XYZ file of C-alpha atoms in Angstrom:
295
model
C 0.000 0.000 0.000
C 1.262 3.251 -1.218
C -1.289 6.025 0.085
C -1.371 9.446 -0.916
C -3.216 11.852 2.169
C -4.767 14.685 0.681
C -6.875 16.637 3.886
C -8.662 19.300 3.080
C -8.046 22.487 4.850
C -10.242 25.001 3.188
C -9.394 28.698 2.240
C -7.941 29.262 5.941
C -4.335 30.600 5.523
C -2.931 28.650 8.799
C -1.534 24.840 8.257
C -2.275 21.735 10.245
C -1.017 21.549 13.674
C 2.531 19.924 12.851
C 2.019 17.893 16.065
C -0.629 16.142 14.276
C 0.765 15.990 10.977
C 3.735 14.298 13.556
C 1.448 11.945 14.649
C -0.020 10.869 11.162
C 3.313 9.765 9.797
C 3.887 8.009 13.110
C 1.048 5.940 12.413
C 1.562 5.284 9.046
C 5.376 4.444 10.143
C 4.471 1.968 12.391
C 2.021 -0.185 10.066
C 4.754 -0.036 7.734
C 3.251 2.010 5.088
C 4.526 4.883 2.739
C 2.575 8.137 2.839
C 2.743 11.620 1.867
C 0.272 14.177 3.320
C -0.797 17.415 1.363
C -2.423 19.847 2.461
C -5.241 21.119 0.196
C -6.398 24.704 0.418
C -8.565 24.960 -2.643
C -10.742 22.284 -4.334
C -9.392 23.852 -7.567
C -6.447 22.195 -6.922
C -7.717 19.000 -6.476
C -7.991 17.303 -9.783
C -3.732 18.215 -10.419
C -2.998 16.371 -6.954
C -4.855 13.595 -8.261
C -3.086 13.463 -11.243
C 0.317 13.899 -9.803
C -0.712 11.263 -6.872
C -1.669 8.961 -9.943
C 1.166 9.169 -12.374
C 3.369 8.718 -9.079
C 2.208 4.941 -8.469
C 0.102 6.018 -5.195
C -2.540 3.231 -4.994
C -4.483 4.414 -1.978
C -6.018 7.833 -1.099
C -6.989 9.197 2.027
C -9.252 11.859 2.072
C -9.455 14.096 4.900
C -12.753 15.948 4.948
C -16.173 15.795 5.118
C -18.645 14.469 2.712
C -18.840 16.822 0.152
C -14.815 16.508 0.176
C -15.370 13.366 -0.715
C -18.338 14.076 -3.461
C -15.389 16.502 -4.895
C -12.832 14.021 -5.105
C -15.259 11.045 -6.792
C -16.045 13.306 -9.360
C -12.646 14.322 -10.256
C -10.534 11.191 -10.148
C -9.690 8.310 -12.759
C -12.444 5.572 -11.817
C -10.327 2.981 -10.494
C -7.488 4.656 -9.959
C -7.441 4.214 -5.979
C -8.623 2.783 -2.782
C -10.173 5.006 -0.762
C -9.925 5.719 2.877
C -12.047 8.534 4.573
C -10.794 10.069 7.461
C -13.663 11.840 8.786
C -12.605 15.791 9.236
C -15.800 17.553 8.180
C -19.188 18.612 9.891
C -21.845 16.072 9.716
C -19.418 12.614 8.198
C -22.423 10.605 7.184
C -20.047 8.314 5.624
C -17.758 7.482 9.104
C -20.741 7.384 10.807
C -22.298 5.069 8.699
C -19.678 2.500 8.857
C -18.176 3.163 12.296
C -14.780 4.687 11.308
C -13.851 6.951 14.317
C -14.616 10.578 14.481
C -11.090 11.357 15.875
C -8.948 11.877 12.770
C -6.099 9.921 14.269
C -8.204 7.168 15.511
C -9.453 6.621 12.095
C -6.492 6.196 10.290
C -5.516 3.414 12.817
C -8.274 1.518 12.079
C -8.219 2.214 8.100
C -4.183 0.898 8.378
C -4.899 -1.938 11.058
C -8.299 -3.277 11.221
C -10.529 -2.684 7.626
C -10.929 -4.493 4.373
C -11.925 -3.163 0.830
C -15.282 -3.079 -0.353
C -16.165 -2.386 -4.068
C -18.932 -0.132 -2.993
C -21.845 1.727 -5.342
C -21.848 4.816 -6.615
C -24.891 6.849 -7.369
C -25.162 8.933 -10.522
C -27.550 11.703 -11.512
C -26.952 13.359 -15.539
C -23.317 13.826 -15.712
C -22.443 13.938 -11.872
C -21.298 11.071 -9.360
C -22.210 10.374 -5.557
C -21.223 8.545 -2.994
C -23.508 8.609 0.078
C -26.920 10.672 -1.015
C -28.839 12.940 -2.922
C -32.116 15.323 -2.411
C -34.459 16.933 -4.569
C -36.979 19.436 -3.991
C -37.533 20.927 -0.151
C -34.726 18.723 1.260
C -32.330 19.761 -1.362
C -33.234 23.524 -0.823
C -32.258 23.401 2.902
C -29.214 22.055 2.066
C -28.677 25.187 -0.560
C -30.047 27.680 2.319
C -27.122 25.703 4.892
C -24.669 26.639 2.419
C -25.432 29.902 1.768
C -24.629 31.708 4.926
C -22.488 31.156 7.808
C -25.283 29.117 9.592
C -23.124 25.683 9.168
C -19.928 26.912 10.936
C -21.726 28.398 13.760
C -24.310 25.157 14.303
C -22.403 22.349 12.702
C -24.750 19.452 13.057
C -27.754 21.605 13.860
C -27.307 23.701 11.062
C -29.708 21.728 8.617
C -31.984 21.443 11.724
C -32.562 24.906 11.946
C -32.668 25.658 8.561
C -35.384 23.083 7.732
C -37.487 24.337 10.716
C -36.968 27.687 9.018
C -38.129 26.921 5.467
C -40.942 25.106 6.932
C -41.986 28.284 8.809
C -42.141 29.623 5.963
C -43.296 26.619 3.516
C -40.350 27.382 0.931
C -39.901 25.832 -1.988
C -42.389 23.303 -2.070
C -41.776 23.106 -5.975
C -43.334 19.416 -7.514
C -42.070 16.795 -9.728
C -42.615 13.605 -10.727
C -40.902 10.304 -10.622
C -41.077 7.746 -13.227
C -39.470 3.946 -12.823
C -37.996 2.494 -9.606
C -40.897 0.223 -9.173
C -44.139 2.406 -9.554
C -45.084 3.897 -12.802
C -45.489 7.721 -11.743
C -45.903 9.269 -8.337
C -46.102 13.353 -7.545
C -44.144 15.116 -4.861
C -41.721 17.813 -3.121
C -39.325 16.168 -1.549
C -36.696 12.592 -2.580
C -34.188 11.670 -0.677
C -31.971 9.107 -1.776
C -29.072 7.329 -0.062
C -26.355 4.781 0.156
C -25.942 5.070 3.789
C -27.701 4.926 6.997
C -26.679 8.112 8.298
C -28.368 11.084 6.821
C -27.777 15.180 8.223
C -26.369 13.071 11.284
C -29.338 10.327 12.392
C -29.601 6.910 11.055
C -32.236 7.125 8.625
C -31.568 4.859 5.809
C -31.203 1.502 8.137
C -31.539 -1.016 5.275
C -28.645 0.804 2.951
C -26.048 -1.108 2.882
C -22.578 -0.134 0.234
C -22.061 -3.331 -2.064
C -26.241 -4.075 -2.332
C -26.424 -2.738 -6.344
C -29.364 -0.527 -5.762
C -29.896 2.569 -3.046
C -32.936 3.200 -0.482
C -35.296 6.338 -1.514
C -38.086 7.754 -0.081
C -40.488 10.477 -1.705
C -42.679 12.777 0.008
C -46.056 13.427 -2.042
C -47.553 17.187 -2.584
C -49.889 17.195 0.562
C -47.707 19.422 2.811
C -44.639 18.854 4.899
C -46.078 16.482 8.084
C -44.844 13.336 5.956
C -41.616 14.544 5.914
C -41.554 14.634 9.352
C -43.587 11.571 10.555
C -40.757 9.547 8.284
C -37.844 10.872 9.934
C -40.080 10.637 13.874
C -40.325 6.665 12.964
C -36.640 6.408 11.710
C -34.831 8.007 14.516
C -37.425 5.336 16.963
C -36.820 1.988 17.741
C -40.689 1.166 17.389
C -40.398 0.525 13.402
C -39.047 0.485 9.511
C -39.514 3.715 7.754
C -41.146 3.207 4.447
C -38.484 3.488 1.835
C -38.004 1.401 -1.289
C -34.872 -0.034 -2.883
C -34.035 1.552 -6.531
C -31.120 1.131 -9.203
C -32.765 3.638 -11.768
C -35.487 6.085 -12.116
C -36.250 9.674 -13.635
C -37.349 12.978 -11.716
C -38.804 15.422 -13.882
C -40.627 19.029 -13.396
C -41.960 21.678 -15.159
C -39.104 24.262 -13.886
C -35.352 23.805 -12.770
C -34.927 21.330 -10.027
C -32.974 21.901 -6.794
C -30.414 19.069 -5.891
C -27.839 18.213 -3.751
C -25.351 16.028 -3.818
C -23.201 14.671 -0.767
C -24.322 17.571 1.238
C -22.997 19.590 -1.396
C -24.972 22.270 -3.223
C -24.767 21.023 -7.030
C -26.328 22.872 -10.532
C -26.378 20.814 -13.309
C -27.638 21.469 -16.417
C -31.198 20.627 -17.673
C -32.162 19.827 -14.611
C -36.029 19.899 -14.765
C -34.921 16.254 -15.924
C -32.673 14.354 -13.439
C -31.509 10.586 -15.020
C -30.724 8.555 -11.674
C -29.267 5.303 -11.611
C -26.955 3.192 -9.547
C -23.383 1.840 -10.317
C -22.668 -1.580 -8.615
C -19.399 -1.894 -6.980
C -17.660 1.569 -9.078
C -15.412 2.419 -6.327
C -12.910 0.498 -4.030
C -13.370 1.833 -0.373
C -11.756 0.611 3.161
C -14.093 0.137 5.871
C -13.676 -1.189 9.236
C -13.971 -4.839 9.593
C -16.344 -5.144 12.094
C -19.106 -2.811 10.834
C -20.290 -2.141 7.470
């Protein structure tokens, strides 16, 4: 293993503590593993570190970030070119907590180098763009574009998308409708799809039967009569007392009359013609290394 640690430090001008850069190659030292660790400041600069980490003979890539870090680098890199590790530096890591890689940074990378195996895992695709752990349309997608509009996120974190949902519902934004076609009915009307890979979604296990390597993704979609469904489904998936009703889907089509809002990874996304979104699943597109005792 060869592995190439790019962490993602935003726009801020200040490095990574070198006592913890210290204690990164330490680990890596003591499983016996070459690394090199960049520090990336801009996602511009992404797709060049790939292709430098690439022509290098790096096999592995760490990604230090959150999930739209990740999102970034899936849709930038050669498919196949590495095995990916995630070492969970962002705000909400659905992925780590999906599949029990430790929030502490350091602690991850122990397990990732000690105690994981790789999984060929799916990757979602809607039109021309690639994801790795979910994707909203509609009134979920819009809260995520409201999140990332202001400087809500840094000063909640986690609660962000909490209070920004409570918000829009307040004020019953963007309750824009569509319809989807395929993935096991022939047409059904709503405002809201949420589709995911994972269990964890904005931080609560929602998505329990999602499981990485299954060839198809768990989606739910909320129909035009208001917002209470929305929030009955997420009431029964954060109890213990039952299933919440989502259905298993490798392709379907989302169209509406006007430009659709989407997100992808957490991630704010525009993509072109979107009052048509083409979703479908790709089995096993990407190598990942997740712990061995949860997945």
């Amino acid at each position: 293993m060869k592995v190439f640690f790019m962490i993602n430090v935003g726009r801020r001008a200040s490095a990574l503590p070198p006592a913890l850069l210290n204690e990164f190659r330490a680990a890596f030292e003591g499983a016996g593993v070459s690394v090199e660790i960049v520090e990336c400041h801009d996602p511009g600069d992404c797709p060049d570190l790939l292709r430098r980490a690439e022509a290098e003979g790096f096999d592995t890539l760490f990604i230090g970030g959150g999930d739209g870090t990740i999102h970034s680098v899936l849709n930038v890199m050669t498919p196949g070119a590495f095995t990916l590790g995630v070492v969970p530096m962002g705000t909400v890591n659905a992925f780590a907590r999906s599949f029990g890689i430790p929030l502490r940074p350091m602690a991850a990378v122990k397990v990732l180098l000690n105690d994981s195996q790789v999984v060929a895992m799916d990757v979602g695709r809607v039109n021309d763009r690639q994801f790795l752990c979910f994707a909203s349309v509609g009134f979920d997608a819009a809260v995520v574009h409201d999140v990332a509009l202001g400087k809500v996120k840094k000063l909640l974190g986690r609660l962000a998308f909490s209070f920004c949902t409570l918000r829009a519902v307040g004020r019953r934004a963007r309750l824009v409708q569509f319809k989807v076609e395929g993935a096991g009915f022939e047409q059904q009307k709503g405002h809201s799809l949420v589709l995911s890979n994972v269990k964890n979604y904005a931080g609560v296990n929602l998505f329990s039967r999602a499981r990485p390597d299954s060839g198809d993704m768990e989606m739910v979609v909320f129909g035009p009569k208001g917002l209470m469904p929305l929030a009955r489904w997420a009431a029964v998936s954060m109890s213990r007392s039952g299933e919440a009703p989502t259905i298993a889907v490798k392709q379907f089509c989302v169209t509406g009359e006007r430009l659709l809002i989407v997100q992808l990874d957490g991630e704010p996304v525009t993509l072109e013609h979107s009052e048509r979104l083409e979703f479908e699943t790709l089995p096993g597109a990407v190598r990942v290394l997740l712990p061995r005792a949860k997945r």
